[in-house]
Amino acid sequence: MKAVVKTQKAPGAELLEMPLPEIKPDEALIKIKVASICGTDVHIYNWDSAAQVYIKNVPQILGHEFAGEIVKTGKKVKKFRVGDYVSAETHFFCGKCAQCRNGQRHICETEKGKIFGLSCDGCFAEYAAVPERILWKNNPRLAPEIATLQEPLGNAVYCALGDYDKNLKGKKVLIFGDGPAGLLAAGVAKAEGARFVTLVGRHQKRLEIAGKIGADITLNEKENNATELLSQLLNIGKGFDVALEMAGSKNARDLAIKSVRDGGRLSLFGIDTDPFIIENSGQYVRSAKKIIPITGRLIWRTWRETKRLLESGLLDITPVITHKFPLEEFEKGFRAMTERPKVSGKVILIP
Ligand SMILES: [Zn+2]
Ligand SMILES: [Zn+2]
């Protein structure tokens, strides 16, 4: 089979002819219909310091977002059968540790950091072996190009809805970050009935996509300094009910926490390594602002919420799909994701 393989611990990847994956008793063999490139794949492709944490062994087939059909099942597979149309959660989980027993399988203690397509061969190939435990059965009516995006869309759903104050109806929502996750979150917030959605980003083309998918107001961070931006935001929102930090920048996080009204909620999804300092803890406690770190998706709660949104007809994520290539042209896909100015949303690969 054809596959995109990381062959060296260095930038790049190669299209190679690889043997069909052997499935273990608890795995299914999936014929991949469509896959999509994630920001993590770009880190791995470029082989920057963030990628080196994930990939321990080469050669390895890249990719973790997909939609496909089961063509073979291992002896122990019980709930899925040949012909099922599936996608997958990417975080492995044991089902037994304290986190798993408390509805937090996405941060499983035993399988910490084990992710499909990062810790093992992935789906940028004609076929992939996937454990039953992480498979998700798709609605047959869901287009494969949308089904492959459920994994990143799940990040956006979890971030937008948070952990417990799940109702966005009538709320004022502020999003930092115009990467695919931020754009998808704008769509989710609107579909969930937000009164208005403001998105702050840095790339004109992406801000246009944000407008198409659900943002009522978009602001270009590059055209304003931080003080101007904050005064504009405070002016627009008079205090936002909910802010989502999806840019991974200290600046955005500081602005986000200042822009949330007292008692409001801030979801932190973006990753950076800067210190996170609350200057005056007394003031913060009295503000009753809730800060929620978001990683991965709640398994399977977020998947069910994502399904509900896609099936409701209220959420159309097609504006986020900006490029499609046959798998053989994967290099064009990675180029589209890295070129400046940034114009890409999600890039689809078709084996
Ligand atoms: Zn992903
Ligand atoms: Zn566990």
Coordinates of C-alpha atoms and ligand atoms in Angstrom, one line a residue:
M1 CA 0.0 0.0 0.0
K2 CA 1.0 3.6 -0.5
A3 CA 1.9 5.5 2.7
V4 CA 3.5 8.8 3.8
V5 CA 6.3 7.7 6.0
K6 CA 8.7 9.6 8.3
T7 CA 11.9 7.7 7.4
Q8 CA 14.5 9.9 9.3
K9 CA 14.6 12.0 12.4
A10 CA 14.9 15.0 10.1
P11 CA 12.6 17.4 8.2
G12 CA 10.4 15.9 5.5
A13 CA 8.6 12.5 4.8
E14 CA 8.5 10.1 1.9
L15 CA 5.8 8.3 -0.1
L16 CA 6.6 4.7 0.1
E17 CA 5.2 1.3 -0.8
M18 CA 4.6 -0.4 2.6
P19 CA 3.2 -3.8 3.6
L20 CA -0.5 -4.0 4.7
P21 CA -0.6 -3.5 8.5
E22 CA -1.0 -6.7 10.5
I23 CA -3.9 -6.4 12.9
K24 CA -3.7 -7.5 16.6
P25 CA -6.7 -9.3 18.0
D26 CA -8.2 -6.1 19.4
E27 CA -7.7 -4.1 16.2
A28 CA -9.6 -3.5 13.0
L29 CA -8.1 -2.9 9.5
I30 CA -9.5 0.3 8.0
K31 CA -9.5 1.2 4.4
I32 CA -8.8 5.0 4.6
K33 CA -11.3 7.1 2.5
V34 CA -10.1 10.5 3.6
A35 CA -7.4 11.8 6.0
S36 CA -6.6 15.4 7.1
I37 CA -3.5 17.1 8.2
C38 CA -3.2 18.4 11.8
G39 CA -0.9 21.1 13.1
T40 CA 0.9 18.3 15.0
D41 CA 1.6 16.5 11.7
V42 CA 3.2 19.8 10.4
H43 CA 5.5 19.9 13.5
I44 CA 6.5 16.3 12.8
Y45 CA 7.0 17.0 9.1
N46 CA 9.2 20.0 9.8
W47 CA 10.9 18.1 12.7
D48 CA 10.9 20.9 15.1
S49 CA 11.5 20.5 18.8
A50 CA 7.7 20.0 19.5
A51 CA 7.7 17.0 17.1
Q52 CA 10.6 15.3 18.7
V53 CA 8.6 14.7 21.8
Y54 CA 6.1 12.6 19.9
I55 CA 8.0 10.5 17.4
K56 CA 10.3 8.0 19.1
N57 CA 10.8 5.5 16.3
V58 CA 11.3 5.7 12.5
P59 CA 10.2 4.6 10.0
Q60 CA 6.6 5.5 11.0
I61 CA 3.5 6.2 9.0
L62 CA 2.2 9.7 9.7
G63 CA -1.4 11.0 10.3
H64 CA -4.2 10.6 12.9
E65 CA -7.3 12.2 11.4
F66 CA -9.4 10.0 9.1
A67 CA -12.6 8.5 7.9
G68 CA -12.7 5.0 6.5
E69 CA -14.3 1.6 6.3
I70 CA -13.5 -1.5 8.3
V71 CA -12.3 -4.3 5.9
K72 CA -11.1 -6.8 8.6
T73 CA -11.5 -7.3 12.3
G74 CA -9.3 -9.0 14.9
K75 CA -10.7 -12.0 16.9
K76 CA -11.4 -9.9 20.0
V77 CA -13.2 -7.1 18.2
K78 CA -16.9 -7.1 19.5
K79 CA -18.7 -3.9 18.7
F80 CA -17.6 -3.3 15.1
R81 CA -17.8 -5.3 12.0
V82 CA -16.6 -5.3 8.4
G83 CA -18.3 -2.6 6.4
D84 CA -18.6 -0.1 9.3
Y85 CA -17.9 3.5 8.4
V86 CA -15.6 4.8 11.2
S87 CA -13.3 7.5 12.4
A88 CA -11.2 7.5 15.7
E89 CA -10.5 9.2 18.9
T90 CA -6.7 9.5 18.9
H91 CA -5.9 9.3 22.7
F92 CA -5.4 5.7 23.9
F93 CA -6.9 4.9 27.3
C94 CA -6.8 2.0 29.7
G95 CA -10.4 2.2 31.2
K96 CA -9.1 1.3 34.7
C97 CA -7.0 4.1 36.2
A98 CA -8.3 6.9 38.4
Q99 CA -8.8 9.3 35.5
C100 CA -10.5 6.7 33.3
R101 CA -12.9 5.8 36.2
N102 CA -13.8 9.5 36.6
G103 CA -14.8 10.5 33.1
Q104 CA -11.3 11.7 32.1
R105 CA -10.2 9.0 29.7
H106 CA -8.5 11.6 27.6
I107 CA -5.8 12.1 30.2
C108 CA -5.5 8.4 31.1
E109 CA -2.7 7.8 33.6
T110 CA -1.5 4.5 32.1
E111 CA -1.5 5.4 28.4
K112 CA -0.4 9.0 29.0
G113 CA 0.9 10.6 25.8
K114 CA 0.0 7.5 23.7
I115 CA -1.7 8.8 20.6
F116 CA -2.7 7.1 17.4
G117 CA -0.5 8.2 14.5
L118 CA 2.1 9.7 16.9
S119 CA 3.1 6.7 19.1
C120 CA 2.3 4.2 16.3
D121 CA 1.7 4.0 12.6
G122 CA -1.1 6.3 11.5
C123 CA -3.5 6.9 8.6
F124 CA -1.7 8.7 5.8
A125 CA -1.9 5.5 3.9
E126 CA -4.4 3.3 2.0
Y127 CA -4.9 1.2 5.2
A128 CA -4.4 1.5 8.9
A129 CA -4.7 -0.8 11.9
V130 CA -6.7 0.8 14.7
P131 CA -7.6 -0.6 18.2
E132 CA -11.4 -1.1 18.6
R133 CA -11.3 0.8 21.8
I134 CA -10.7 4.2 20.1
L135 CA -13.0 3.6 17.0
W136 CA -16.1 5.7 16.5
K137 CA -19.0 4.7 14.2
N138 CA -20.0 7.5 11.8
N139 CA -23.4 8.4 10.6
P140 CA -23.4 6.9 7.0
R141 CA -24.8 10.3 5.8
L142 CA -21.8 12.2 7.0
A143 CA -19.4 13.0 4.1
P144 CA -15.9 11.5 4.7
E145 CA -14.3 15.0 4.4
I146 CA -16.4 16.1 7.4
A147 CA -16.1 12.8 9.3
T148 CA -12.2 13.1 9.2
L149 CA -12.5 16.5 10.9
Q150 CA -14.5 15.2 13.9
E151 CA -11.3 14.8 15.9
P152 CA -10.1 18.5 15.5
L153 CA -13.7 19.6 15.6
G154 CA -14.0 17.8 18.9
N155 CA -11.2 20.0 20.4
A156 CA -13.2 23.0 19.3
V157 CA -16.5 21.6 20.8
Y158 CA -14.8 20.7 24.1
C159 CA -13.1 24.1 24.3
A160 CA -16.3 26.1 23.4
L161 CA -18.7 24.2 25.6
G162 CA -16.2 23.8 28.5
D163 CA -16.6 21.3 31.3
Y164 CA -19.9 22.1 32.9
D165 CA -21.4 25.5 31.9
K166 CA -22.3 24.0 28.5
N167 CA -24.9 26.4 27.5
L168 CA -23.8 29.2 25.1
K169 CA -27.3 30.4 24.3
G170 CA -27.3 34.2 24.3
K171 CA -23.7 34.4 25.4
K172 CA -21.0 36.7 24.2
V173 CA -18.0 34.6 23.1
L174 CA -14.5 35.7 22.4
I175 CA -12.0 33.5 20.6
F176 CA -8.2 34.1 20.3
G177 CA -6.6 32.2 17.4
D178 CA -7.4 31.8 13.7
G179 CA -5.9 28.3 13.3
P180 CA -8.3 25.5 12.3
A181 CA -9.3 24.9 16.0
G182 CA -10.2 28.6 16.5
L183 CA -12.1 28.8 13.3
L184 CA -14.1 25.6 14.1
A185 CA -14.8 27.0 17.6
A186 CA -16.4 30.1 16.0
G187 CA -18.7 27.8 14.1
V188 CA -19.5 25.8 17.2
A189 CA -20.2 28.8 19.4
K190 CA -22.6 30.3 16.7
A191 CA -24.3 26.9 16.2
E192 CA -24.8 26.7 20.0
G193 CA -26.7 29.9 20.0
A194 CA -24.1 32.5 21.1
R195 CA -25.4 36.0 20.9
F196 CA -22.3 37.1 19.2
V197 CA -18.9 35.7 18.4
T198 CA -15.7 37.8 18.2
L199 CA -12.5 36.2 16.8
V200 CA -9.1 37.7 17.1
G201 CA -6.5 36.4 14.7
R202 CA -3.5 37.5 12.6
H203 CA -4.2 36.3 9.1
Q204 CA -6.6 38.1 6.8
K205 CA -7.7 35.0 4.8
R206 CA -8.4 33.0 7.9
L207 CA -10.4 35.9 9.4
E208 CA -12.5 35.7 6.3
I209 CA -13.1 32.0 6.9
A210 CA -14.0 32.9 10.5
G211 CA -16.7 35.3 9.2
K212 CA -18.1 32.6 6.9
I213 CA -18.3 29.9 9.6
G214 CA -19.8 32.0 12.4
A215 CA -17.8 34.9 13.8
D216 CA -19.8 38.2 13.9
I217 CA -16.8 40.3 14.5
T218 CA -13.2 39.6 13.5
L219 CA -10.2 41.6 14.6
N220 CA -6.7 41.5 13.2
E221 CA -4.2 41.5 16.1
K222 CA -1.4 42.8 13.8
E223 CA -3.3 46.0 13.1
N224 CA -3.7 46.9 16.8
N225 CA -1.4 47.0 19.7
A226 CA -2.3 45.1 22.9
T227 CA -3.8 48.1 24.7
E228 CA -5.9 49.2 21.7
L229 CA -7.1 45.6 21.3
L230 CA -8.1 45.3 24.9
S231 CA -10.0 48.6 24.8
Q232 CA -11.8 47.5 21.6
L233 CA -12.6 44.1 23.2
L234 CA -13.9 45.7 26.4
N235 CA -16.0 48.0 24.3
I236 CA -17.5 45.2 22.1
G237 CA -18.2 42.8 24.9
K238 CA -18.7 44.9 27.9
G239 CA -17.2 41.8 29.4
F240 CA -17.5 38.5 27.5
D241 CA -19.3 35.6 29.1
V242 CA -16.8 33.1 27.6
A243 CA -13.3 33.4 26.2
L244 CA -11.4 30.7 24.4
E245 CA -7.6 30.9 24.2
M246 CA -6.7 28.9 21.1
A247 CA -3.7 30.9 19.9
G248 CA -1.1 29.5 22.3
S249 CA 0.3 32.9 23.2
K250 CA 0.9 34.6 26.5
N251 CA -0.4 37.9 25.1
A252 CA -3.7 36.3 24.0
R253 CA -4.1 34.6 27.4
D254 CA -3.6 37.9 29.3
L255 CA -6.1 39.7 27.1
A256 CA -8.5 36.8 27.3
I257 CA -8.6 36.8 31.1
K258 CA -9.0 40.6 31.2
S259 CA -11.9 40.5 28.6
V260 CA -14.0 37.9 30.5
R261 CA -16.6 39.4 32.8
D262 CA -16.7 38.5 36.5
G263 CA -18.1 35.0 36.9
G264 CA -17.4 34.2 33.2
R265 CA -15.3 31.4 31.9
L266 CA -12.0 31.1 30.1
S267 CA -11.0 27.9 28.3
L268 CA -7.3 27.4 27.7
F269 CA -6.5 25.3 24.7
G270 CA -3.4 26.9 23.2
I271 CA 0.0 25.6 24.4
D272 CA 3.0 27.8 25.2
T273 CA 5.8 27.5 27.8
D274 CA 5.5 31.0 29.3
P275 CA 4.6 31.3 33.0
F276 CA 0.9 31.8 33.8
I277 CA 0.7 34.3 36.6
I278 CA -2.4 35.6 38.4
E279 CA -1.1 39.0 39.6
N280 CA -3.6 39.5 42.5
S281 CA -5.0 36.3 43.8
G282 CA -7.5 38.0 46.1
Q283 CA -8.9 40.0 43.2
Y284 CA -9.0 36.9 41.0
V285 CA -10.9 34.8 43.7
R286 CA -13.4 37.6 44.1
S287 CA -13.9 37.9 40.4
A288 CA -15.1 34.3 40.3
K289 CA -13.8 33.9 36.8
K290 CA -13.5 30.2 35.9
I291 CA -10.4 28.9 34.1
I292 CA -10.6 25.5 32.4
P293 CA -7.6 23.8 30.7
I294 CA -8.8 21.9 27.6
T295 CA -6.8 19.0 26.1
G296 CA -8.1 16.5 23.6
R297 CA -11.8 15.6 23.8
L298 CA -13.9 14.0 26.5
I299 CA -14.3 10.4 25.5
W300 CA -17.1 9.9 24.3
R301 CA -19.1 12.8 25.6
T302 CA -17.4 15.3 23.2
W303 CA -17.9 12.9 20.3
R304 CA -21.6 12.8 21.0
E305 CA -21.9 16.6 21.2
T306 CA -20.0 16.9 17.9
K307 CA -22.3 14.4 16.3
R308 CA -25.3 16.3 17.6
L309 CA -24.0 19.6 16.2
L310 CA -23.2 18.1 12.8
E311 CA -26.5 16.3 12.5
S312 CA -28.5 19.4 13.7
G313 CA -27.7 21.2 10.4
L314 CA -26.8 24.2 12.5
L315 CA -23.0 23.7 12.0
D316 CA -21.5 23.7 8.5
I317 CA -17.7 23.3 8.8
T318 CA -17.0 23.2 5.0
P319 CA -15.6 26.8 4.9
V320 CA -12.7 25.5 7.0
I321 CA -11.6 23.0 4.3
T322 CA -9.4 25.0 2.0
H323 CA -7.3 22.4 0.2
K324 CA -7.6 18.8 -1.1
F325 CA -4.8 16.7 -2.6
P326 CA -4.3 13.0 -3.5
L327 CA -2.1 11.3 -0.9
E328 CA 0.7 11.2 -3.4
E329 CA 0.8 15.0 -3.4
F330 CA 1.1 15.2 0.4
E331 CA 4.0 17.6 0.1
K332 CA 1.7 20.2 -1.5
G333 CA -0.6 19.7 1.5
F334 CA 2.2 20.4 4.0
R335 CA 3.3 23.4 2.0
A336 CA -0.2 24.8 2.0
M337 CA -0.2 24.6 5.8
T338 CA 3.1 26.3 6.3
E339 CA 3.2 29.0 3.6
R340 CA 3.0 32.7 4.5
P341 CA 0.8 34.6 4.5
K342 CA -1.3 31.8 6.1
V343 CA -4.3 31.1 4.0
S344 CA -5.0 27.4 4.8
G345 CA -7.7 26.0 7.1
K346 CA -7.9 22.2 7.0
V347 CA -6.1 20.3 4.3
I348 CA -7.6 17.0 3.1
L349 CA -5.6 14.0 1.7
I350 CA -7.3 11.3 -0.4
P351 CA -5.5 7.9 -0.6
Ligands
ZN1 ZN -5.5 16.3 15.1
ZN2 ZN -6.6 5.0 32.2

